Amino acid sequence: VRLCRCRCRTLLFRPAGRLRARRDLAAGPEMHFGFQTVTEEERREKIYQVFETVAKKYDVMNDSMTLGIHRVWKDILMHKMNPSPGTLLLDVAGGTGDIAFRFLNYVRSVRERQLQRKLKHHQNLSWQEIFESYQKDKFNSLGDSQVVICDINREMLKVGKQKAQHLGYSEGLSWVLGNAEELPFDNDKFDIYTIAFGIRNVTRIDLALQEAYRVLKPGGRFLCLEFSHVSNPLLSRLYDLYSFQVIPVLGEVIAGDWKSYQYLVESIRRFPPQEELKAMIEDAGFFKVDYENLNFGIVAIHSGFKL
């Protein structure tokens, strides 16, 4: 199956010469890589190495670490998004395609229901007219919807493309190598921006949020699914015990990589709590910002609009 690049719409990518110059050409201030203190450039390189290492086992480890619950969280995100046919989605840090494939399935389902309602309201059509109408809409099952998967890591994109081929996804997909802090797209291009379990690995969250705002159309929506902070003290202690004692062991057994999963656990603890992230999203210019805790705040979905 050949992966197509944006059959339904023309995306205007920003040429390399027009990309903004990096704000921080030097190594930059000290930052956290898990519980380590590193420079900004060191953090960026270390995170890249983590995901290059775990890419092939990323999906298996997600199932193992969350007991498969991450699938439910992503389904909830999709229902909260509720995309309609014709939606143009940018999924950042979505290299393995989990959000993109759900988006395509959701839109196809909406299109199918629309077609069924359309045919029910035309009871006087002949069999031939019904057949021709069905065949015509069948070939445009996405209703011109598109999803652009943008990831900074080549290995993650490679895994996503292989999954798309294996699962039979060919239409409405585009794969782009790009940095969340300097997205290679023009202003006001996308209807929805999603980032699932990726924003805590961005070196400068404020820049990533500014870029999300820039590339969204007026009226566009920002959605972020991310591990967050548990408010219940007892559950928090149990969660810490599982995170630090079990997840790195799973990483070693399944992926042969203790250190990467130790970092991923530590990065969750370093990530801003719900209210702080909400304030950061508002500072980037978004309106009507709110969040929904799932599983007592183990993860949260933050939402905002560009008005």
Coordinates of C-alpha atoms in Angstrom, one line a residue:
V1 CA 0.0 0.0 0.0
R2 CA 1.5 3.3 -1.0
L3 CA 1.3 6.1 1.5
C4 CA -0.1 9.2 -0.1
R5 CA 0.8 12.7 0.8
C6 CA -2.1 15.1 1.1
R7 CA -4.3 14.0 -1.9
C8 CA -7.2 16.1 -0.8
R9 CA -5.7 19.4 0.1
T10 CA -2.5 21.2 -0.7
L11 CA -0.4 22.0 2.3
L12 CA 1.9 24.9 2.2
F13 CA 5.0 24.0 4.0
R14 CA 7.3 26.7 5.1
P15 CA 10.6 26.5 3.1
A16 CA 13.7 25.9 5.1
G17 CA 15.0 29.4 4.4
R18 CA 11.9 30.9 6.0
L19 CA 12.2 28.9 9.2
R20 CA 12.8 31.2 12.1
A21 CA 16.3 31.3 13.4
R22 CA 16.7 29.5 16.7
R23 CA 16.1 31.7 19.7
D24 CA 18.8 30.0 21.7
L25 CA 21.9 29.4 19.6
A26 CA 24.0 28.7 22.7
A27 CA 23.6 25.6 24.9
G28 CA 21.0 27.5 26.8
P29 CA 20.0 27.5 30.5
E30 CA 20.0 24.5 32.7
M31 CA 17.0 22.2 32.4
H32 CA 15.8 18.8 33.7
F33 CA 16.2 15.5 31.9
G34 CA 14.2 13.4 34.3
F35 CA 15.9 14.0 37.6
Q36 CA 19.2 15.1 36.0
T37 CA 20.2 18.7 35.4
V38 CA 21.4 19.3 31.8
T39 CA 21.7 22.1 29.3
E40 CA 18.9 22.7 26.8
E41 CA 20.9 21.2 24.0
E42 CA 21.9 18.1 26.0
R43 CA 18.2 17.6 26.9
R44 CA 17.2 17.7 23.3
E45 CA 19.8 15.2 22.3
K46 CA 19.1 12.8 25.1
I47 CA 15.3 12.8 24.5
Y48 CA 16.0 12.2 20.8
Q49 CA 18.2 9.2 21.7
V50 CA 15.5 7.9 24.1
F51 CA 12.8 7.7 21.4
E52 CA 15.2 6.4 18.7
T53 CA 16.0 3.6 21.1
V54 CA 12.4 2.7 22.2
A55 CA 10.7 3.3 18.8
K56 CA 10.4 -0.4 17.8
K57 CA 9.0 -1.4 21.2
Y58 CA 7.0 1.8 21.8
D59 CA 3.5 0.3 21.2
V60 CA 4.3 -2.9 23.1
M61 CA 5.6 -1.0 26.1
N62 CA 2.6 1.4 26.1
D63 CA 0.3 -1.6 26.4
S64 CA 2.5 -3.2 29.1
M65 CA 3.0 0.0 31.2
T66 CA -0.7 1.0 31.2
L67 CA -2.3 -2.4 31.0
G68 CA -3.8 -1.3 27.7
I69 CA -5.6 1.6 29.2
H70 CA -3.8 4.1 27.0
R71 CA -6.1 2.9 24.2
V72 CA -9.1 4.0 26.2
W73 CA -7.5 7.4 26.9
K74 CA -6.9 7.9 23.2
D75 CA -10.4 6.9 22.3
I76 CA -11.7 9.5 24.9
L77 CA -9.5 12.1 23.3
M78 CA -11.0 11.3 19.9
H79 CA -14.6 11.5 21.1
K80 CA -13.8 14.8 22.8
M81 CA -12.4 16.0 19.5
N82 CA -15.4 14.8 17.6
P83 CA -14.0 15.6 14.1
S84 CA -16.3 16.1 11.2
P85 CA -15.6 15.2 7.5
G86 CA -13.3 17.8 6.0
T87 CA -11.2 18.3 9.1
L88 CA -7.5 19.0 8.7
L89 CA -5.7 17.6 11.7
L90 CA -2.0 18.1 12.8
D91 CA -0.9 15.4 15.2
V92 CA 2.5 16.4 16.7
A93 CA 4.8 13.9 18.2
G94 CA 2.5 11.3 16.8
G95 CA 5.1 9.2 15.0
T96 CA 3.5 5.7 15.6
G97 CA 0.2 6.9 14.2
D98 CA -2.1 6.0 17.1
I99 CA -4.1 9.3 17.0
A100 CA -4.0 9.5 13.2
F101 CA -5.5 6.1 12.7
R102 CA -8.2 6.7 15.2
F103 CA -9.0 10.0 13.5
L104 CA -9.4 8.3 10.1
N105 CA -11.6 5.6 11.6
Y106 CA -13.7 8.2 13.4
V107 CA -14.2 10.3 10.2
R108 CA -15.0 7.3 8.1
S109 CA -17.7 6.2 10.7
V110 CA -19.2 9.7 10.6
R111 CA -19.3 9.7 6.8
E112 CA -20.9 6.3 6.8
R113 CA -23.7 7.5 9.1
Q114 CA -24.2 10.6 7.0
L115 CA -24.6 8.4 3.9
Q116 CA -27.1 6.2 5.6
R117 CA -29.2 9.2 6.8
K118 CA -29.0 10.6 3.3
L119 CA -30.3 7.5 1.7
K120 CA -33.1 7.1 4.3
H121 CA -34.3 10.6 3.5
H122 CA -34.6 9.7 -0.2
Q123 CA -36.9 6.7 -0.2
N124 CA -38.2 7.5 -3.7
L125 CA -34.8 6.9 -5.3
S126 CA -34.4 3.9 -7.6
W127 CA -32.1 1.0 -6.7
Q128 CA -29.7 2.3 -9.5
E129 CA -29.7 5.8 -8.0
I130 CA -29.0 4.5 -4.5
F131 CA -26.2 2.3 -5.8
E132 CA -24.5 5.1 -7.7
S133 CA -24.8 7.5 -4.8
Y134 CA -23.3 4.9 -2.4
Q135 CA -20.4 4.2 -4.8
K136 CA -19.7 7.9 -5.3
D137 CA -19.5 8.6 -1.5
K138 CA -17.6 5.3 -0.9
F139 CA -14.7 6.6 -2.9
N140 CA -14.5 9.7 -0.7
S141 CA -14.9 8.0 2.6
L142 CA -12.9 10.7 4.5
G143 CA -14.8 13.6 3.1
D144 CA -11.6 15.4 2.3
S145 CA -10.3 15.0 5.8
Q146 CA -6.6 14.8 6.3
V147 CA -4.1 14.1 9.1
V148 CA -0.5 15.3 9.1
I149 CA 1.7 13.3 11.5
C150 CA 4.7 15.5 12.5
D151 CA 7.5 14.0 14.6
I152 CA 11.0 15.0 15.3
N153 CA 12.3 11.4 15.4
R154 CA 12.9 9.5 12.1
E155 CA 12.6 6.1 13.8
M156 CA 9.2 6.9 15.3
L157 CA 8.0 8.0 11.9
K158 CA 9.4 4.9 10.3
V159 CA 7.5 2.7 12.7
G160 CA 4.3 4.7 12.1
K161 CA 4.6 4.3 8.3
Q162 CA 5.2 0.5 8.7
K163 CA 2.1 0.3 10.9
A164 CA 0.0 2.2 8.3
Q165 CA 1.0 -0.2 5.6
H166 CA 0.3 -3.2 7.7
L167 CA -3.1 -2.0 8.8
G168 CA -4.1 -0.8 5.3
Y169 CA -4.2 3.0 5.9
S170 CA -3.2 4.8 2.7
E171 CA -5.6 7.8 2.1
G172 CA -5.6 11.0 4.1
L173 CA -2.1 10.5 5.7
S174 CA 1.0 12.7 5.5
W175 CA 4.2 12.1 7.4
V176 CA 6.5 15.1 8.2
L177 CA 9.8 15.2 10.0
G178 CA 9.6 18.4 12.2
N179 CA 10.2 20.0 15.5
A180 CA 7.2 21.0 17.7
E181 CA 9.1 24.2 18.6
E182 CA 9.6 25.2 14.9
L183 CA 6.8 23.6 12.9
P184 CA 7.4 23.6 9.1
F185 CA 3.9 24.8 8.2
D186 CA 2.5 28.2 7.3
N187 CA 0.2 30.2 9.7
D188 CA -3.5 29.4 10.1
K189 CA -3.5 26.0 8.3
F190 CA -5.1 23.4 10.6
D191 CA -8.5 22.9 12.1
I192 CA -7.2 20.8 15.1
Y193 CA -3.8 20.3 16.7
T194 CA -3.2 17.3 18.9
I195 CA -0.2 16.2 20.9
A196 CA -0.6 12.9 22.9
F197 CA 2.1 11.9 25.4
G198 CA 4.6 14.2 23.7
I199 CA 4.5 17.6 25.2
R200 CA 6.5 16.7 28.3
N201 CA 9.3 15.7 26.0
V202 CA 9.5 19.0 24.3
T203 CA 12.5 21.1 25.3
R204 CA 10.6 24.4 25.4
I205 CA 6.9 23.8 26.1
D206 CA 6.2 27.5 25.8
L207 CA 7.6 27.6 22.2
A208 CA 5.6 24.5 21.3
L209 CA 2.4 26.0 22.5
Q210 CA 3.1 29.2 20.6
E211 CA 3.7 27.2 17.4
A212 CA 0.5 25.3 18.0
Y213 CA -1.4 28.6 18.2
R214 CA 0.3 29.9 15.1
V215 CA -0.5 27.0 12.8
L216 CA -4.1 26.7 13.9
K217 CA -6.9 28.5 11.9
P218 CA -9.0 31.0 13.8
G219 CA -11.6 28.9 15.6
G220 CA -9.1 25.9 15.6
R221 CA -8.8 23.7 18.6
F222 CA -5.8 22.6 20.6
L223 CA -5.9 19.2 22.4
C224 CA -3.2 17.7 24.6
L225 CA -3.3 14.3 26.2
E226 CA -0.6 13.8 28.8
F227 CA 0.4 12.1 32.0
S228 CA -0.4 14.5 34.8
H229 CA -0.6 14.7 38.6
V230 CA -2.7 12.5 40.9
S231 CA -4.6 14.3 43.6
N232 CA -5.5 11.4 45.8
P233 CA -2.6 10.8 48.3
L234 CA -3.0 7.1 48.6
L235 CA -3.4 6.5 44.9
S236 CA -0.4 8.8 44.3
R237 CA 1.8 6.7 46.6
L238 CA 0.7 3.5 44.8
Y239 CA 1.2 5.1 41.5
D240 CA 4.8 6.1 42.4
L241 CA 5.5 2.6 43.6
Y242 CA 4.4 1.1 40.4
S243 CA 6.1 3.8 38.2
F244 CA 9.5 3.6 39.8
Q245 CA 9.6 -0.1 40.7
V246 CA 7.8 -1.8 37.9
I247 CA 8.0 0.3 34.7
P248 CA 11.8 0.4 34.4
V249 CA 11.8 -3.4 35.0
L250 CA 9.3 -3.8 32.2
G251 CA 11.5 -1.6 30.0
E252 CA 14.5 -3.9 30.6
V253 CA 12.5 -7.1 30.1
I254 CA 10.5 -6.1 27.0
A255 CA 12.7 -3.5 25.3
G256 CA 16.1 -4.2 26.9
D257 CA 16.3 -0.6 28.0
W258 CA 16.0 0.3 31.7
K259 CA 17.4 3.8 31.5
S260 CA 14.9 5.1 28.8
Y261 CA 11.9 4.0 30.9
Q262 CA 13.4 5.3 34.1
Y263 CA 13.6 8.7 32.3
L264 CA 10.0 8.5 31.1
V265 CA 8.8 7.9 34.6
E266 CA 10.9 10.8 35.9
S267 CA 9.7 13.1 33.2
I268 CA 6.1 12.6 34.3
R269 CA 7.0 13.7 37.8
R270 CA 8.8 16.8 36.4
F271 CA 5.9 17.8 34.2
P272 CA 3.8 20.8 35.3
P273 CA 0.5 20.0 37.1
Q274 CA -2.9 20.5 35.5
E275 CA -3.5 24.1 36.6
E276 CA 0.1 25.2 35.7
L277 CA -0.2 23.7 32.2
K278 CA -3.6 25.4 31.8
A279 CA -2.0 28.7 32.5
M280 CA 0.8 28.1 30.0
I281 CA -1.7 27.3 27.3
E282 CA -3.6 30.5 28.1
D283 CA -0.3 32.5 28.0
A284 CA 0.2 31.2 24.4
G285 CA -3.0 32.9 23.4
F286 CA -5.7 30.2 23.7
F287 CA -9.2 30.8 25.0
K288 CA -11.7 28.7 26.8
V289 CA -8.9 26.5 28.2
D290 CA -10.0 23.7 30.4
Y291 CA -8.9 20.1 31.3
E292 CA -10.4 16.8 32.1
N293 CA -8.7 14.4 34.5
L294 CA -8.8 10.7 33.6
N295 CA -8.2 8.0 36.2
F296 CA -7.9 10.5 39.0
G297 CA -5.4 12.6 37.2
I298 CA -3.0 9.9 36.0
V299 CA -3.6 11.6 32.7
A300 CA -5.4 14.8 31.7
I301 CA -6.8 16.2 28.5
H302 CA -6.2 19.9 28.1
S303 CA -8.3 21.8 25.5
G304 CA -8.2 25.3 24.1
F305 CA -9.4 27.4 21.2
K306 CA -7.7 29.9 18.9
L307 CA -10.3 32.7 18.6

